[in-house]
Amino acid sequence: MSDETRWERSDNEGMRDQYDQRFRQLHAEGTDIAGEARFIDALLDRNSTVLDAGCGSGRLTAELNLRGHHCVGVDKDADLLRTARDLHGPGHDFVQADLLDLAPQWMEAGGCPARYDLIAAIGNVMVFLAPGSERQVLRNFASLLAAGGRLVTGFAAGHEYSVEQFDADAAAAGFALQHRFGTWQLGPYGRDSGWATSVLARSIG
Ligand SMILES: C[S@@+](CC[C@H](N)C(=O)[O-])C[C@H]1O[C@@H](n2cnc3c(N)ncnc32)[C@H](O)[C@@H]1O
């Protein structure tokens, strides 16, 4: 298994630049890009600890910190982390790391919390991981969750990595599905949904 992520591969197709430009523009225009943050905020007690796994240009991290949580954004892409720091300014923790390396001791050694009330992998992160690495990344997430903590993922259906494969990997990593929606506004999920927003909790341990 190569550790090259599908996101790094997509660089060749210019997808990374398009994503960066798009979110810089939406930010500059003041467009509402806080839908995922509102959904996640509703799941949390006040002052919770959140890991934004694959934070990209950092909108979820910044929005959750504004809402009074302590959110740490982690991403492998140094250029996008630079964008995150540019757009959102100081006061946010943006850390460069491969999600495959995450573990409680690793986070603590970097001055971050070892355990999280919620881990979010939104904006298609799951479908851009290195092929074959998804189950290990989910195991890493499980090791970082506080008791009663939850995992929230959001990704488009119809990619090489499917919702069915995600469900199998999540179950193998010790997660149970609590809720699934077809949008971030609680729209129903069905066979033809083009999107899956999933809320999971540890099923064991
Ligand atoms: C489509 S972007 C989404 C970014 C952000 N979550 C959002 O919603 O705007 C996918 C992100 O996943 C990150 N990613 C993919 N595989 C990763 C890995 N193994 N470790 C860390 N980040 C990863 C990429 O670097 C990229 O920033």
Short mmCIF file of C-alpha atoms and ligand atoms in Angstrom, two decimals:
data_model
loop_
_atom_site.label_atom_id
_atom_site.label_comp_id
_atom_site.label_asym_id
_atom_site.label_seq_id
_atom_site.Cartn_x
_atom_site.Cartn_y
_atom_site.Cartn_z
CA MET A 1 0.00 0.00 0.00
CA SER A 2 1.39 3.44 -0.98
CA ASP A 3 0.91 6.30 1.47
CA GLU A 4 0.25 8.69 -1.42
CA THR A 5 -3.26 10.01 -0.83
CA ARG A 6 -5.90 10.34 -3.52
CA TRP A 7 -5.76 14.05 -2.71
CA GLU A 8 -2.04 14.18 -3.60
CA ARG A 9 -2.78 12.30 -6.82
CA SER A 10 -5.54 14.76 -7.64
CA ASP A 11 -2.91 17.51 -7.58
CA ASN A 12 -2.04 16.46 -11.12
CA GLU A 13 -5.57 17.33 -12.18
CA GLY A 14 -5.43 20.78 -10.56
CA MET A 15 -8.13 19.82 -8.03
CA ARG A 16 -6.13 21.08 -5.07
CA ASP A 17 -5.65 24.55 -6.61
CA GLN A 18 -9.32 24.73 -7.56
CA TYR A 19 -10.33 23.86 -3.98
CA ASP A 20 -7.92 26.44 -2.55
CA GLN A 21 -9.12 29.21 -4.90
CA ARG A 22 -12.77 28.37 -4.36
CA PHE A 23 -12.61 28.62 -0.58
CA ARG A 24 -10.44 31.76 -0.67
CA GLN A 25 -13.12 33.32 -2.89
CA LEU A 26 -16.08 32.17 -0.75
CA HIS A 27 -14.27 33.49 2.33
CA ALA A 28 -13.59 36.87 0.64
CA GLU A 29 -17.25 37.13 -0.47
CA GLY A 30 -18.51 36.32 3.02
CA THR A 31 -20.52 33.34 1.71
CA ASP A 32 -22.07 31.08 4.36
CA ILE A 33 -19.72 28.10 4.58
CA ALA A 34 -20.58 27.16 8.16
CA GLY A 35 -23.23 24.50 7.50
CA GLU A 36 -21.07 21.62 8.71
CA ALA A 37 -20.01 23.60 11.79
CA ARG A 38 -23.66 24.25 12.76
CA PHE A 39 -24.48 20.53 12.40
CA ILE A 40 -21.47 19.52 14.50
CA ASP A 41 -21.99 22.25 17.10
CA ALA A 42 -25.47 20.84 17.74
CA LEU A 43 -23.91 17.48 18.71
CA LEU A 44 -21.54 18.99 21.26
CA ASP A 45 -21.61 20.15 24.87
CA ARG A 46 -20.19 23.66 25.23
CA ASN A 47 -16.37 23.95 25.36
CA SER A 48 -15.81 20.58 23.74
CA THR A 49 -12.57 19.32 22.24
CA VAL A 50 -12.73 18.58 18.51
CA LEU A 51 -10.30 17.20 15.94
CA ASP A 52 -10.84 18.49 12.37
CA ALA A 53 -9.15 15.63 10.54
CA GLY A 54 -8.11 16.68 7.03
CA CYS A 55 -8.94 20.32 7.80
CA GLY A 56 -7.79 21.71 4.41
CA SER A 57 -8.10 25.49 4.47
CA GLY A 58 -9.58 25.34 7.94
CA ARG A 59 -13.14 26.65 7.83
CA LEU A 60 -14.53 24.05 10.26
CA THR A 61 -11.71 24.54 12.78
CA ALA A 62 -12.18 28.32 12.71
CA GLU A 63 -16.00 28.14 12.99
CA LEU A 64 -15.95 25.70 15.92
CA ASN A 65 -13.36 27.78 17.77
CA LEU A 66 -15.59 30.84 17.23
CA ARG A 67 -18.40 28.85 18.84
CA GLY A 68 -16.28 28.33 21.96
CA HIS A 69 -14.92 24.84 21.36
CA HIS A 70 -11.24 23.89 21.22
CA CYS A 71 -10.76 22.54 17.71
CA VAL A 72 -7.43 21.31 16.35
CA GLY A 73 -7.08 21.17 12.55
CA VAL A 74 -4.77 18.48 11.14
CA ASP A 75 -3.81 18.06 7.50
CA LYS A 76 -0.94 16.63 5.48
CA ASP A 77 -1.00 19.43 2.89
CA ALA A 78 1.42 22.19 3.93
CA ASP A 79 0.12 24.64 1.29
CA LEU A 80 -3.49 24.34 2.48
CA LEU A 81 -2.38 24.79 6.10
CA ARG A 82 -0.67 28.01 4.98
CA THR A 83 -4.01 29.10 3.46
CA ALA A 84 -5.78 28.18 6.71
CA ARG A 85 -3.40 30.38 8.73
CA ASP A 86 -3.74 33.23 6.16
CA LEU A 87 -7.54 33.13 6.12
CA HIS A 88 -8.29 32.61 9.78
CA GLY A 89 -5.40 34.36 11.53
CA PRO A 90 -3.80 33.48 14.85
CA GLY A 91 -5.56 31.69 17.69
CA HIS A 92 -6.20 28.40 15.86
CA ASP A 93 -4.17 25.21 16.11
CA PHE A 94 -3.33 23.95 12.61
CA VAL A 95 -0.98 20.97 12.67
CA GLN A 96 0.73 19.21 9.76
CA ALA A 97 0.37 15.44 10.03
CA ASP A 98 -0.65 12.33 8.14
CA LEU A 99 -3.88 10.92 9.58
CA LEU A 100 -2.19 7.53 9.34
CA ASP A 101 0.29 8.62 12.06
CA LEU A 102 -2.20 9.99 14.58
CA ALA A 103 -2.18 8.49 18.07
CA PRO A 104 -2.86 9.91 21.56
CA GLN A 105 0.86 10.02 22.49
CA TRP A 106 1.71 11.72 19.17
CA MET A 107 -0.91 14.43 19.73
CA GLU A 108 0.19 14.99 23.32
CA ALA A 109 3.84 15.25 22.29
CA GLY A 110 2.78 18.04 19.90
CA GLY A 111 1.00 19.96 22.68
CA CYS A 112 -2.51 18.92 21.54
CA PRO A 113 -5.18 17.07 23.50
CA ALA A 114 -4.75 13.29 23.49
CA ARG A 115 -8.53 12.64 23.40
CA TYR A 116 -11.41 14.36 21.57
CA ASP A 117 -15.15 14.65 22.20
CA LEU A 118 -15.70 14.61 18.46
CA ILE A 119 -13.61 13.90 15.38
CA ALA A 120 -14.79 15.36 12.08
CA ALA A 121 -13.63 14.18 8.66
CA ILE A 122 -15.78 16.38 6.45
CA GLY A 123 -15.61 17.68 2.88
CA ASN A 124 -14.77 14.32 1.28
CA VAL A 125 -11.69 13.55 3.42
CA MET A 126 -12.55 9.83 3.55
CA VAL A 127 -12.58 9.49 -0.24
CA PHE A 128 -9.23 11.29 -0.60
CA LEU A 129 -7.19 9.09 1.78
CA ALA A 130 -4.53 6.77 0.39
CA PRO A 131 -6.28 3.72 -1.13
CA GLY A 132 -6.33 0.91 1.42
CA SER A 133 -5.45 3.19 4.36
CA GLU A 134 -9.05 4.02 5.33
CA ARG A 135 -9.49 1.28 7.96
CA GLN A 136 -6.25 2.21 9.75
CA VAL A 137 -7.20 5.89 9.73
CA LEU A 138 -10.55 4.96 11.28
CA ARG A 139 -8.74 2.87 13.92
CA ASN A 140 -6.57 5.90 14.70
CA PHE A 141 -9.72 8.00 15.08
CA ALA A 142 -11.16 5.41 17.49
CA SER A 143 -7.99 5.60 19.63
CA LEU A 144 -8.35 9.39 19.91
CA LEU A 145 -12.01 9.52 20.97
CA ALA A 146 -12.92 10.36 24.56
CA ALA A 147 -15.50 8.14 26.28
CA GLY A 148 -18.86 8.80 24.63
CA GLY A 149 -17.16 10.66 21.77
CA ARG A 150 -18.42 10.65 18.20
CA LEU A 151 -17.06 10.60 14.67
CA VAL A 152 -18.75 12.70 11.96
CA THR A 153 -17.93 12.13 8.30
CA GLY A 154 -19.29 13.76 5.16
CA PHE A 155 -18.47 12.58 1.66
CA ALA A 156 -19.98 12.24 -1.79
CA ALA A 157 -21.26 8.86 -2.93
CA GLY A 158 -20.05 7.54 -6.27
CA HIS A 159 -16.33 7.81 -5.67
CA GLU A 160 -13.90 4.87 -5.85
CA TYR A 161 -14.29 4.59 -2.03
CA SER A 162 -17.99 3.83 -1.48
CA VAL A 163 -20.37 4.31 1.43
CA GLU A 164 -20.60 0.49 1.69
CA GLN A 165 -16.82 0.15 1.96
CA PHE A 166 -16.79 2.92 4.57
CA ASP A 167 -19.42 1.04 6.61
CA ALA A 168 -17.34 -2.15 6.51
CA ASP A 169 -14.15 -0.30 7.51
CA ALA A 170 -15.92 1.64 10.26
CA ALA A 171 -17.38 -1.56 11.75
CA ALA A 172 -13.94 -3.24 11.64
CA ALA A 173 -12.44 -0.21 13.40
CA GLY A 174 -15.00 -0.52 16.22
CA PHE A 175 -17.59 2.08 15.18
CA ALA A 176 -21.37 1.79 15.07
CA LEU A 177 -23.48 4.06 12.87
CA GLN A 178 -25.86 6.27 14.90
CA HIS A 179 -27.33 8.52 12.17
CA ARG A 180 -27.00 9.05 8.44
CA PHE A 181 -28.38 11.97 6.43
CA GLY A 182 -28.25 12.90 2.75
CA THR A 183 -27.33 16.54 3.48
CA TRP A 184 -25.89 18.68 6.31
CA GLN A 185 -29.45 19.99 6.90
CA LEU A 186 -30.73 16.56 8.03
CA GLY A 187 -32.17 15.70 4.61
CA PRO A 188 -33.00 11.99 4.30
CA TYR A 189 -30.39 9.51 3.13
CA GLY A 190 -31.46 6.97 0.53
CA ARG A 191 -30.10 4.61 -2.09
CA ASP A 192 -29.88 7.45 -4.64
CA SER A 193 -28.43 10.06 -2.31
CA GLY A 194 -25.33 11.63 -3.76
CA TRP A 195 -24.02 12.48 -0.31
CA ALA A 196 -23.65 10.76 3.08
CA THR A 197 -23.32 12.64 6.36
CA SER A 198 -22.67 10.00 9.03
CA VAL A 199 -22.53 10.13 12.83
CA LEU A 200 -20.78 7.18 14.50
CA ALA A 201 -19.85 6.15 18.03
CA ARG A 202 -17.47 3.50 19.38
CA SER A 203 -19.20 0.13 19.46
CA ILE A 204 -16.50 -1.46 21.61
CA GLY A 205 -13.86 -0.47 24.16
C1 LIG B 1 -11.38 17.94 -0.27
S1 LIG B 1 -10.22 18.40 0.96
C2 LIG B 1 -11.35 18.84 2.28
C3 LIG B 1 -10.75 19.73 3.30
C4 LIG B 1 -11.68 20.19 4.43
N1 LIG B 1 -12.05 19.10 5.31
C5 LIG B 1 -12.89 20.90 3.90
O1 LIG B 1 -14.00 20.42 4.12
O2 LIG B 1 -12.74 21.97 3.30
C6 LIG B 1 -9.54 16.83 1.52
C7 LIG B 1 -8.42 17.02 2.52
O3 LIG B 1 -8.04 15.77 3.06
C8 LIG B 1 -6.66 15.84 3.34
N2 LIG B 1 -6.09 14.49 3.47
C9 LIG B 1 -6.29 13.41 2.66
N3 LIG B 1 -5.59 12.36 3.12
C10 LIG B 1 -4.93 12.77 4.24
C11 LIG B 1 -4.04 12.14 5.16
N4 LIG B 1 -3.70 10.85 5.03
N5 LIG B 1 -3.57 12.86 6.19
C12 LIG B 1 -3.92 14.16 6.35
N6 LIG B 1 -4.76 14.83 5.51
C13 LIG B 1 -5.26 14.14 4.47
C14 LIG B 1 -6.10 16.57 2.12
O4 LIG B 1 -4.79 17.06 2.35
C15 LIG B 1 -7.16 17.66 1.93
O5 LIG B 1 -6.85 18.83 2.61
#
